Structures are given as C-alpha cells and as structure tokens.
C-alpha positions as protocol buffer text, in pm:
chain_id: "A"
residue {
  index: 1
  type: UNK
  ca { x: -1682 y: 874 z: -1125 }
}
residue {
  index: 2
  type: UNK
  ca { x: -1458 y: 713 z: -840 }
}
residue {
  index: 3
  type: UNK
  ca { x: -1415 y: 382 z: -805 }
}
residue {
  index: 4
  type: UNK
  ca { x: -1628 y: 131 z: -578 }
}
residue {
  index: 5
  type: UNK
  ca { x: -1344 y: 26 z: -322 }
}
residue {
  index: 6
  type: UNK
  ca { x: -1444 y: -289 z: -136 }
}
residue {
  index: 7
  type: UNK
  ca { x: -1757 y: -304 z: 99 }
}
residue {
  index: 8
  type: UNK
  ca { x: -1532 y: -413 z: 398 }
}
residue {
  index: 9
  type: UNK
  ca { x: -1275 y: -123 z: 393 }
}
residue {
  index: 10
  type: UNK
  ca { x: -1566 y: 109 z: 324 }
}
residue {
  index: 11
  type: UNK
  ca { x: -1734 y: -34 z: 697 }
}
residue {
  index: 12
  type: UNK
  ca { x: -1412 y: -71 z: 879 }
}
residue {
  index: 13
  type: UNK
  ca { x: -1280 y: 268 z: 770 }
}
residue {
  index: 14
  type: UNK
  ca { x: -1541 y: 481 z: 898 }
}
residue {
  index: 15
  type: UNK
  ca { x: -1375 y: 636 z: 1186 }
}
residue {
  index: 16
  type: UNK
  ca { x: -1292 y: 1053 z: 1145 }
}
residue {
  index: 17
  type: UNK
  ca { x: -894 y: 905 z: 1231 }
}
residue {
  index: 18
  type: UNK
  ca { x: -872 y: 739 z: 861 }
}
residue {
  index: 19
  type: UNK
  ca { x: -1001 y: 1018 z: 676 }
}
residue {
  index: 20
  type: UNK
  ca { x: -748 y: 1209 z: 473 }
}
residue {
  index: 21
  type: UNK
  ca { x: -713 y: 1571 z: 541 }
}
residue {
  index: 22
  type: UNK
  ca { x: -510 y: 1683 z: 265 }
}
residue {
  index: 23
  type: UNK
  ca { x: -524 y: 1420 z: -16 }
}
residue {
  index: 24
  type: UNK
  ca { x: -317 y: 1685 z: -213 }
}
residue {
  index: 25
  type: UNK
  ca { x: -51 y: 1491 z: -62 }
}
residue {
  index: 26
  type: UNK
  ca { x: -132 y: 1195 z: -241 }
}
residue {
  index: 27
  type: UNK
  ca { x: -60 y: 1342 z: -601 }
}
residue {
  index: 28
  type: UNK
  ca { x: 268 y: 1505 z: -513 }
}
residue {
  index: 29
  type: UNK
  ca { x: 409 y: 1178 z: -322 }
}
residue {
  index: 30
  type: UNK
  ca { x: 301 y: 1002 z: -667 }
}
residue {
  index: 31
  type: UNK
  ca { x: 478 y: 1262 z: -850 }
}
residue {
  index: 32
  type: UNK
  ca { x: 795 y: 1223 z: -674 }
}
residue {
  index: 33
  type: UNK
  ca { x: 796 y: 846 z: -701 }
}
residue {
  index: 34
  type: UNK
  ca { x: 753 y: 873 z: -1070 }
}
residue {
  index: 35
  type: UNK
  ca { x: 484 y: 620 z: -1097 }
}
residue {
  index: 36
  type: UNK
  ca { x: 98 y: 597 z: -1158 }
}
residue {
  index: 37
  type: UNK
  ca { x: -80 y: 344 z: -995 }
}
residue {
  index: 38
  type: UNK
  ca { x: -445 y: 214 z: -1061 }
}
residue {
  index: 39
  type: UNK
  ca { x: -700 y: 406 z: -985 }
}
residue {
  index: 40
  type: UNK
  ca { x: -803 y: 218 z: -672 }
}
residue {
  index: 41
  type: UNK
  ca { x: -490 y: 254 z: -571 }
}
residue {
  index: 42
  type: UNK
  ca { x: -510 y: 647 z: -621 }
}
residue {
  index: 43
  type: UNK
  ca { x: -882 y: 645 z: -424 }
}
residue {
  index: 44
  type: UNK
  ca { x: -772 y: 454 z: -139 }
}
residue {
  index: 45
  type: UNK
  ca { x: -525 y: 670 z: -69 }
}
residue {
  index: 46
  type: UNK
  ca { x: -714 y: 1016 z: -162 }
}
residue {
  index: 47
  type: UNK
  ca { x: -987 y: 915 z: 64 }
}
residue {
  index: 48
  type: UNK
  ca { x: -796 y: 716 z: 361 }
}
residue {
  index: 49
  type: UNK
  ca { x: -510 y: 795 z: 579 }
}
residue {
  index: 50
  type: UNK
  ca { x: -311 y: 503 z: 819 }
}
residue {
  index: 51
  type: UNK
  ca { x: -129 y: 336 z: 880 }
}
residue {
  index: 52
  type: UNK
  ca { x: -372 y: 89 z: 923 }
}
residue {
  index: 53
  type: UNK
  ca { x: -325 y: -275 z: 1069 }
}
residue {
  index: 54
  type: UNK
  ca { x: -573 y: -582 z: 1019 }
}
residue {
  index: 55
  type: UNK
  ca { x: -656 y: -913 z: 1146 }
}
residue {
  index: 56
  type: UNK
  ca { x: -651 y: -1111 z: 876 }
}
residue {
  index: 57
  type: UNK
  ca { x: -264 y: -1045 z: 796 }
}
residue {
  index: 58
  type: UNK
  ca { x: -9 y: -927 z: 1052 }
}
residue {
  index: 59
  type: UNK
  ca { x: 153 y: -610 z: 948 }
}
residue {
  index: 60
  type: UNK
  ca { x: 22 y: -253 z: 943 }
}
residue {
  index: 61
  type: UNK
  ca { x: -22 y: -116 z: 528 }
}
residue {
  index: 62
  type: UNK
  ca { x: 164 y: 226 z: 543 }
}
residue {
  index: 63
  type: UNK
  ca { x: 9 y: 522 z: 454 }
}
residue {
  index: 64
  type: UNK
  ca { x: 145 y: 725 z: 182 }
}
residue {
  index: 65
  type: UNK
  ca { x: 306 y: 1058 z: 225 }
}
residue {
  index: 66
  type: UNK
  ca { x: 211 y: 1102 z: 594 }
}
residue {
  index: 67
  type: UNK
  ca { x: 371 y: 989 z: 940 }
}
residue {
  index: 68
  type: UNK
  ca { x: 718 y: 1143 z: 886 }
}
residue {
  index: 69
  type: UNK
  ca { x: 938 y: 877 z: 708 }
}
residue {
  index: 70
  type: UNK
  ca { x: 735 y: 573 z: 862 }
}
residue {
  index: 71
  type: UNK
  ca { x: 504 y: 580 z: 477 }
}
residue {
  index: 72
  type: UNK
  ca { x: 527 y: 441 z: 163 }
}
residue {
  index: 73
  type: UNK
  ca { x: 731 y: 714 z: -29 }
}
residue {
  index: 74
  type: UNK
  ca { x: 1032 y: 726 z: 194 }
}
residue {
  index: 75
  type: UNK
  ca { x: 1052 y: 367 z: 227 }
}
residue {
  index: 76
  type: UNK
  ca { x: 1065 y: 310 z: -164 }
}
residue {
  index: 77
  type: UNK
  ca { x: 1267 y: 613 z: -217 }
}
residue {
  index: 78
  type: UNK
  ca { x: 1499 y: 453 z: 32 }
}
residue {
  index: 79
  type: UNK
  ca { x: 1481 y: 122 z: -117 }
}
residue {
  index: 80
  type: UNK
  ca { x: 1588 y: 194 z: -451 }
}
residue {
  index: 81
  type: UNK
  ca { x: 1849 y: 389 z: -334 }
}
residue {
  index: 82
  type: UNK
  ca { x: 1983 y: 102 z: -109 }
}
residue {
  index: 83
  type: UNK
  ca { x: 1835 y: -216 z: -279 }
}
residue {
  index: 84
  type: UNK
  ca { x: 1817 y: -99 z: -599 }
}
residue {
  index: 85
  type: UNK
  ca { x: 1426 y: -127 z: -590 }
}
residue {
  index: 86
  type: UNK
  ca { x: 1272 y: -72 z: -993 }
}
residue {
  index: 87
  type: UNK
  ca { x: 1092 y: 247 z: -1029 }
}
residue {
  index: 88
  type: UNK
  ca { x: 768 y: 59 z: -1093 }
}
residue {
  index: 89
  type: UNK
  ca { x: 737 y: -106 z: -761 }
}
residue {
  index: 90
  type: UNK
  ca { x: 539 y: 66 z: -431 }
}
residue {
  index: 91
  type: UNK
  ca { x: 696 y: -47 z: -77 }
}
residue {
  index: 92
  type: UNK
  ca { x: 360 y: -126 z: 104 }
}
residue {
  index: 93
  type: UNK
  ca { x: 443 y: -246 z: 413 }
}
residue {
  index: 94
  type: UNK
  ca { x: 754 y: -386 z: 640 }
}
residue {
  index: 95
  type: UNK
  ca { x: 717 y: -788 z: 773 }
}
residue {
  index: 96
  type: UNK
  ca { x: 887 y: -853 z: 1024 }
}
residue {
  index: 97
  type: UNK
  ca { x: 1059 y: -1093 z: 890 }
}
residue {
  index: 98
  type: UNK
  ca { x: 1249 y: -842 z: 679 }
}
residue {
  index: 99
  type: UNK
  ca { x: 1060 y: -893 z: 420 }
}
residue {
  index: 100
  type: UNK
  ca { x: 836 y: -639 z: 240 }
}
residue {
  index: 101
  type: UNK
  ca { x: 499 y: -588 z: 45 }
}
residue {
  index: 102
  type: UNK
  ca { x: 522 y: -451 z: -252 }
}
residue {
  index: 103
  type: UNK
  ca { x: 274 y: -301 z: -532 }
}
residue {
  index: 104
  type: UNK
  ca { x: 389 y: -328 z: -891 }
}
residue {
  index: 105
  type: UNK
  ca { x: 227 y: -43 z: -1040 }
}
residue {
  index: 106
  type: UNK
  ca { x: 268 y: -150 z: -1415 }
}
residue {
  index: 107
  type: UNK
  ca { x: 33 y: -463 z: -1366 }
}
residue {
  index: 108
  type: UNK
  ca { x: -107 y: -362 z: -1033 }
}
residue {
  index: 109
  type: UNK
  ca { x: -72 y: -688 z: -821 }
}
residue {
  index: 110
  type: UNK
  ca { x: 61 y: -733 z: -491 }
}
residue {
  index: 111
  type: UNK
  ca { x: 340 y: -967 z: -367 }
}
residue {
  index: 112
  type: UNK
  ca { x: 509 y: -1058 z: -56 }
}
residue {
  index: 113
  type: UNK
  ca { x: 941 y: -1060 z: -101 }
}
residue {
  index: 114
  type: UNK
  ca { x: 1214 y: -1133 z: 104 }
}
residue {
  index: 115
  type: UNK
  ca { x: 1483 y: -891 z: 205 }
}
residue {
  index: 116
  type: UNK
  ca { x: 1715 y: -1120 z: -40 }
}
residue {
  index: 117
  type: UNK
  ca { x: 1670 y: -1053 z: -402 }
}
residue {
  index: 118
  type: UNK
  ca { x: 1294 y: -1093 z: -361 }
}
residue {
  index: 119
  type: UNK
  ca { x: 1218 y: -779 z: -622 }
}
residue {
  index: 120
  type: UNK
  ca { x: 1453 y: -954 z: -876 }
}
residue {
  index: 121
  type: UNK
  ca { x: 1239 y: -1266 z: -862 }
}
residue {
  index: 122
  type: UNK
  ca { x: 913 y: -1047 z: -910 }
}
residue {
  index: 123
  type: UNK
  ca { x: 1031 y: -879 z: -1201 }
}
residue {
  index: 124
  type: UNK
  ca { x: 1159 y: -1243 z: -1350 }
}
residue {
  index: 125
  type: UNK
  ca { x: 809 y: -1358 z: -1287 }
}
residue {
  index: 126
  type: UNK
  ca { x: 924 y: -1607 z: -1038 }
}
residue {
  index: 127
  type: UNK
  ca { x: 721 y: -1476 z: -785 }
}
residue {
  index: 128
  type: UNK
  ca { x: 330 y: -1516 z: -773 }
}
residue {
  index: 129
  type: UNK
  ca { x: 134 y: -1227 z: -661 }
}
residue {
  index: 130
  type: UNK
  ca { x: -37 y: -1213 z: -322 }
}
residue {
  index: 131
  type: UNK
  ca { x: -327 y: -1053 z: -458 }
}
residue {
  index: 132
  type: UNK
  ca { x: -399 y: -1020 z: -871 }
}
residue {
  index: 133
  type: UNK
  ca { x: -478 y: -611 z: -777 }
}
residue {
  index: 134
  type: UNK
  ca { x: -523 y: -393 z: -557 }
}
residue {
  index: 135
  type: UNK
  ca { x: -864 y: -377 z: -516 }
}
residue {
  index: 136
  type: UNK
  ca { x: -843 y: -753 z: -463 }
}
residue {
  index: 137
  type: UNK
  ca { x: -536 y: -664 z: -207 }
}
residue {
  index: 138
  type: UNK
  ca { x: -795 y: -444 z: 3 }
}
residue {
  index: 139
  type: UNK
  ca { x: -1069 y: -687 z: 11 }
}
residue {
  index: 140
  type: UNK
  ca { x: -872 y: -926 z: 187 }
}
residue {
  index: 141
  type: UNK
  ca { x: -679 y: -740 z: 362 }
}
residue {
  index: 142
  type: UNK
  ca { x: -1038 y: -548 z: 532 }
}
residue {
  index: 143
  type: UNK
  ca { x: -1194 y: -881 z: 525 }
}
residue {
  index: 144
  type: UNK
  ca { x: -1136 y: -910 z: 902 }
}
residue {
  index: 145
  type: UNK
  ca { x: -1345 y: -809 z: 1204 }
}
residue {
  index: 146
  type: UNK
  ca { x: -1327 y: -403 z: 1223 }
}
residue {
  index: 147
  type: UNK
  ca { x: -984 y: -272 z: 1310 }
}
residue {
  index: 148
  type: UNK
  ca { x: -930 y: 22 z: 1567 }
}
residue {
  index: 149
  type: UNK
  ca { x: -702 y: 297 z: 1460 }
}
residue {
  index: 150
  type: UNK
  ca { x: -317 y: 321 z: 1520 }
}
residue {
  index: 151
  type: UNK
  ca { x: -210 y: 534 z: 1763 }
}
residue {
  index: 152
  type: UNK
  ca { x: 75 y: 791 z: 1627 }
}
C-alpha cells in the first residue's frame, strides 16, 4: 500500500506538468546513487516530477533523474566527487547562498549546509535537521499557497 504523502502536496501537485511519466527512472537513479531512501521519499518521486519551487521557502526542490544534469543525481554524484559528499546523503536543492539541502537517507531528515564543511558537521551531529523526515520536509515545504509549474 503506498504511503499517504501530505494533503498539501497532494492539492498543489495536481497539475498533468508534475506527473511522472516514466517513474522507472526513479529506481535506476536510486540504483546508481547507491542509496535507499524512505519510502516517502521513493513515492514522491515515483508519482511527481519538478523541479518544483514554493512559497514558503525560496529555492526550487530538484527533481530526481530528469532535467538533464539540473536533478538530484548529478548534483550528488558531482558532489562527492568534488566535496567529498558521504554516500548516504541526497543533494536536494541549491541556495543561493551556496549552500545546499540535503537528505540523509540513513535517518531520513533534512538539513540546510553551507558550501564550507557543512556535510562534516551533519554527520558529527552538529547540525540540527530542518525537518525530522521527509514526509515532514514536504508538508512544509507544500504548506504554501498553490505553486504554478516551472517552466523548462
């Protein structure tokens, strides 16, 4: 049975744009980052396609294994090449800050690092988590008025 994902990305997520065509996709990006997330992870991105922006936060979450090399598996393939990014953590989204939002699949939370030794501090447990999971992640981050799709 697939999870419930929150009410508010269910309503604002409605549009024929942000459904996935080929959520194949999904389990072979997975695959190649070595890593299994949780399983609302896995359903919001088997269902959903992006990227996506809000208006409660202001960045756009990446989609997965679309968009060319603007998703989430080539920028955390090319961030543990370059940073040295652990194996267990998801690159999100880009700030524009140069920081980053990052998943760590092993306890599922989200947290917000800077471009300087941020994922070190994570892994130390320095860091507190954005969101606890994320299921918790999407709820806020859909908690704003409806959002109009990105234009590619």
């Amino acid at each position: 049975m697939p999870i419930v994902l929150p009410e508010s990305v269910e309503r604002q997520l409605t549009s024929d744009n942000y459904q996935r065509d080929n959520p194949s996709c999904v389990t072979a990006a997975l695959n190649d980052l070595g890593v299994r997330p949780s399983t609302a992870f896995v359903e919001f991105y088997s269902r959903f396609t992006g990227a996506v922006g809000s208006d409660t936060v202001h960045f756009e979450l990446l989609d997965l294994c679309e968009n060319g090399e603007d998703n989430i598996l080539h920028l955390t393939q090319a961030a543990r090449e370059h940073i040295g990014l652990a194996h267990r953590f998801l690159m999100l989204a880009p700030y524009g800050d140069g920081g980053f939002l990052i998943l760590d699949t092993e306890s599922d939370q989200v947290f917000y690092v800077d471009a300087e030794g941020g994922t070190d501090d994570v892994a130390n447990g320095v860091v507190e988590p954005e969101a606890t999971s994320f299921h918790e992640f999407l709820a806020s981050y859909f908690a704003g008025p409806v959002d109009t799709p990105s234009v590619a």
